[in-house]
Short mmCIF file of C-alpha atoms in Angstrom, two decimals:
data_model
loop_
_atom_site.label_atom_id
_atom_site.label_comp_id
_atom_site.label_asym_id
_atom_site.label_seq_id
_atom_site.Cartn_x
_atom_site.Cartn_y
_atom_site.Cartn_z
CA MET Q 1 -58.90 -35.11 14.38
CA LYS Q 2 -58.42 -33.15 17.61
CA ALA Q 3 -55.64 -31.07 16.06
CA ARG Q 4 -58.08 -29.74 13.52
CA GLU Q 5 -60.82 -28.81 15.98
CA PRO Q 6 -59.49 -25.33 16.91
CA ARG Q 7 -59.12 -24.43 13.21
CA GLU Q 8 -62.59 -25.77 12.43
CA TYR Q 9 -63.98 -23.79 15.35
CA ARG Q 10 -62.33 -20.60 14.12
CA MET Q 11 -63.67 -21.17 10.63
CA SER Q 12 -67.16 -21.72 12.00
CA ALA Q 13 -66.92 -18.60 14.17
CA ARG Q 14 -65.80 -16.54 11.16
CA ALA Q 15 -68.68 -17.88 9.10
CA ASP Q 16 -71.15 -17.02 11.87
CA SER Q 17 -69.69 -13.54 12.17
CA ALA Q 18 -69.87 -13.04 8.40
CA GLU Q 19 -73.53 -14.10 8.36
CA LEU Q 20 -74.36 -11.75 11.24
CA THR Q 21 -72.64 -8.90 9.38
CA ARG Q 22 -74.58 -9.75 6.21
CA GLU Q 23 -77.90 -9.73 8.09
CA ARG Q 24 -77.00 -6.46 9.80
CA ILE Q 25 -76.41 -4.79 6.42
CA ILE Q 26 -79.68 -6.17 5.03
CA ASP Q 27 -81.56 -4.99 8.13
CA ALA Q 28 -80.03 -1.53 7.78
CA MET Q 29 -81.16 -1.31 4.16
CA LEU Q 30 -84.65 -2.51 5.08
CA VAL Q 31 -85.02 0.17 7.75
CA ARG Q 32 -83.82 2.90 5.38
CA PHE Q 33 -86.03 1.70 2.52
CA SER Q 34 -89.11 1.62 4.75
CA THR Q 35 -88.91 5.40 5.28
CA THR Q 36 -86.77 6.77 2.43
CA PRO Q 37 -87.19 6.81 -1.37
CA TYR Q 38 -84.78 4.33 -2.94
CA GLU Q 39 -82.96 6.98 -4.97
CA ARG Q 40 -82.16 8.96 -1.81
CA ILE Q 41 -80.65 6.03 0.09
CA ARG Q 42 -76.85 6.27 0.29
CA LEU Q 43 -74.51 3.34 0.82
CA ASP Q 44 -72.57 5.54 3.26
CA ASP Q 45 -75.64 5.67 5.50
CA ILE Q 46 -76.30 1.92 5.18
CA ALA Q 47 -72.69 1.15 6.08
CA ALA Q 48 -72.78 3.50 9.06
CA ASP Q 49 -76.06 2.02 10.30
CA ALA Q 50 -74.64 -1.51 10.00
CA GLY Q 51 -71.29 -0.61 11.56
CA VAL Q 52 -69.26 -1.59 8.49
CA THR Q 53 -67.41 0.14 5.67
CA VAL Q 54 -68.91 0.98 2.29
CA GLN Q 55 -66.32 -1.36 0.77
CA THR Q 56 -67.75 -4.21 2.84
CA VAL Q 57 -71.25 -3.51 1.53
CA ILE Q 58 -70.03 -3.39 -2.07
CA ARG Q 59 -67.92 -6.52 -1.67
CA ARG Q 60 -70.87 -8.51 -0.31
CA PHE Q 61 -73.70 -7.18 -2.48
CA GLY Q 62 -72.08 -5.50 -5.48
CA GLY Q 63 -73.74 -2.15 -4.79
CA LYS Q 64 -77.10 -0.66 -3.87
CA PRO Q 65 -79.22 -2.55 -6.46
CA GLY Q 66 -77.77 -5.89 -5.38
CA LEU Q 67 -78.39 -5.07 -1.74
CA MET Q 68 -81.97 -3.96 -2.48
CA THR Q 69 -82.84 -7.15 -4.34
CA THR Q 70 -81.31 -9.22 -1.54
CA VAL Q 71 -83.51 -7.40 0.97
CA VAL Q 72 -86.63 -8.08 -1.10
CA GLU Q 73 -85.70 -11.74 -1.65
CA ARG Q 74 -85.31 -12.26 2.09
CA GLU Q 75 -88.53 -10.46 2.95
CA LEU Q 76 -90.50 -12.31 0.27
CA GLY Q 77 -89.35 -15.54 1.88
CA ARG Q 78 -90.46 -14.32 5.28
CA ILE Q 79 -93.79 -13.11 3.92
CA ALA Q 80 -94.47 -16.47 2.28
CA ALA Q 81 -93.53 -18.34 5.45
CA ALA Q 82 -95.81 -16.14 7.56
CA ARG Q 83 -98.70 -16.57 5.11
CA GLU Q 84 -98.31 -20.35 5.04
CA ALA Q 85 -98.08 -20.56 8.83
CA ALA Q 86 -101.21 -18.43 9.18
CA ALA Q 87 -103.09 -20.74 6.83
CA GLY Q 88 -102.99 -23.54 9.43
CA ASP Q 89 -105.41 -26.44 9.09
CA SER Q 90 -108.62 -25.46 7.33
CA PRO Q 91 -109.07 -21.97 8.80
CA THR Q 92 -112.40 -20.19 8.45
CA PRO Q 93 -112.61 -17.17 6.11
CA ALA Q 94 -112.72 -14.94 9.20
CA GLU Q 95 -109.50 -16.48 10.54
CA THR Q 96 -107.84 -16.15 7.15
CA VAL Q 97 -108.81 -12.48 6.88
CA ALA Q 98 -107.65 -11.78 10.43
CA ALA Q 99 -104.26 -13.30 9.64
CA LEU Q 100 -104.08 -11.34 6.38
CA VAL Q 101 -104.79 -8.02 8.09
CA GLU Q 102 -102.21 -8.79 10.78
CA HIS Q 103 -99.75 -9.58 7.99
CA TYR Q 104 -100.48 -6.29 6.20
CA GLU Q 105 -100.14 -4.31 9.42
CA ARG Q 106 -96.52 -5.47 9.40
CA TYR Q 107 -95.72 -5.71 5.68
CA GLY Q 108 -98.43 -3.83 3.76
CA ASP Q 109 -96.69 -0.47 3.39
CA LEU Q 110 -93.39 -2.17 2.51
CA ILE Q 111 -95.10 -4.30 -0.16
CA LEU Q 112 -96.74 -1.28 -1.77
CA LYS Q 113 -93.53 0.75 -1.66
CA THR Q 114 -91.61 -2.10 -3.27
CA TYR Q 115 -94.13 -2.31 -6.12
CA SER Q 116 -94.03 1.45 -6.72
CA GLU Q 117 -90.23 1.70 -6.75
CA ALA Q 118 -89.44 -1.62 -8.46
CA PRO Q 119 -88.73 0.00 -11.87
CA LEU Q 120 -85.88 1.97 -10.29
CA VAL Q 121 -83.89 -1.12 -9.30
CA PRO Q 122 -82.49 -3.63 -11.81
CA GLY Q 123 -83.98 -7.05 -11.10
CA LEU Q 124 -86.59 -5.79 -8.65
CA SER Q 125 -89.51 -5.80 -11.09
CA GLU Q 126 -89.01 -9.53 -11.58
CA LEU Q 127 -89.06 -10.12 -7.82
CA ALA Q 128 -92.17 -7.97 -7.47
CA ALA Q 129 -93.83 -10.07 -10.17
CA GLN Q 130 -92.96 -13.22 -8.22
CA GLY Q 131 -94.57 -11.67 -5.17
CA ARG Q 132 -97.74 -10.96 -7.15
CA GLU Q 133 -97.81 -14.52 -8.46
CA TYR Q 134 -97.50 -15.85 -4.94
CA HIS Q 135 -100.33 -13.61 -3.71
CA VAL Q 136 -102.66 -14.80 -6.47
CA ASP Q 137 -101.81 -18.43 -5.79
CA TRP Q 138 -102.25 -17.95 -2.03
CA CYS Q 139 -105.69 -16.37 -2.50
CA ARG Q 140 -106.73 -19.25 -4.74
CA ARG Q 141 -105.61 -21.85 -2.20
CA ALA Q 142 -106.87 -19.97 0.86
CA PHE Q 143 -110.45 -19.71 -0.37
CA ASP Q 144 -110.77 -22.61 -2.80
CA ALA Q 145 -112.69 -24.81 -0.36
CA ALA Q 146 -115.18 -22.01 0.32
CA LEU Q 147 -116.15 -21.54 -3.32
CA ASP Q 148 -119.18 -23.32 -4.71
CA PRO Q 149 -117.91 -26.45 -6.50
CA ALA Q 150 -120.81 -26.15 -8.95
CA LEU Q 151 -119.49 -22.90 -10.41
CA ASP Q 152 -118.65 -23.03 -14.11
CA GLY Q 153 -115.08 -22.24 -15.14
CA VAL Q 154 -115.72 -18.66 -16.21
CA THR Q 155 -117.59 -17.75 -13.03
CA ARG Q 156 -115.01 -19.47 -10.83
CA ARG Q 157 -112.20 -17.55 -12.52
CA ARG Q 158 -114.09 -14.30 -11.95
CA ARG Q 159 -114.66 -15.17 -8.27
CA VAL Q 160 -110.96 -15.85 -7.77
CA ALA Q 161 -110.08 -12.53 -9.42
CA GLN Q 162 -112.50 -10.75 -7.10
CA ILE Q 163 -110.98 -12.47 -4.06
CA VAL Q 164 -107.47 -11.49 -5.19
CA ALA Q 165 -108.56 -7.85 -5.52
CA ILE Q 166 -110.27 -7.81 -2.12
CA CYS Q 167 -107.25 -9.38 -0.42
CA ASP Q 168 -104.72 -7.07 -2.08
CA ALA Q 169 -102.48 -4.79 -0.05
CA THR Q 170 -103.94 -1.83 -1.95
CA THR Q 171 -107.44 -2.65 -0.67
CA TRP Q 172 -106.08 -2.92 2.87
CA HIS Q 173 -104.37 0.46 2.45
CA ILE Q 174 -107.53 2.13 1.14
CA LEU Q 175 -109.53 0.87 4.11
CA ARG Q 176 -106.85 1.73 6.69
CA ALA Q 177 -105.55 5.04 5.30
CA ASP Q 178 -108.34 6.53 3.21
CA GLY Q 179 -111.16 5.00 5.22
CA SER Q 180 -109.43 5.57 8.59
CA LEU Q 181 -110.57 2.13 9.77
CA THR Q 182 -108.93 0.30 12.64
CA PRO Q 183 -107.41 -3.15 11.95
CA THR Q 184 -110.50 -4.79 13.46
CA GLU Q 185 -112.81 -2.64 11.35
CA THR Q 186 -110.70 -3.49 8.31
CA GLU Q 187 -111.18 -7.20 8.99
CA SER Q 188 -114.94 -6.68 9.12
CA ALA Q 189 -114.94 -4.64 5.93
CA LEU Q 190 -112.95 -7.26 4.04
CA LEU Q 191 -115.21 -10.04 5.28
CA GLU Q 192 -118.29 -8.11 4.17
CA LEU Q 193 -116.78 -7.94 0.69
CA LEU Q 194 -115.71 -11.59 0.66
CA LEU Q 195 -118.60 -13.49 2.20
CA PRO Q 196 -121.10 -12.91 -0.66
CA LEU Q 197 -118.59 -14.66 -2.97
CA LEU Q 198 -118.25 -17.75 -0.79
CA ALA Q 199 -120.75 -20.57 -0.72
CA HIS Q 200 -119.39 -22.88 2.00
CA LEU Q 201 -118.60 -21.16 5.32
#
């Protein structure tokens, strides 16, 4: 057993190093994508930013599309985790909206950019659709308890659709960019749109 420990340690260290390298490449792509159109991103720049060779990037991800979808998969996981953590135990609508605005301050522009450029990347449209499905489901769960239980099915479906639209990243962007509202003002604006739809506060 002891004779194998040094080899096992080296294997573990190599695995850790490989994972760190992988994350560094993904981080480099994320930074580039946040400020640069997808079609103008070069693997040479990603490799240089991550401190690796282009061959390393290709070997690990198969090319730029594979790297881009890996970035989005990771960030979707992080977004979902952050949304679920923010949900907490029975938050008020105001607390939910505050957490949503905080979330969009970090991820909103990236989400919208991903949607707009998804058709350019093989496999990315499917991931974007998964993100939309998650958003709709999250809105339904986040505000379900605040909807009037006496609503008929048609009206309830319409209310949920309205909530989804109000809580969309596009609405946040309109309020923040076009309306020049601060994050706090954006929270208030979203609440003013939401509260008339909710019966139990």
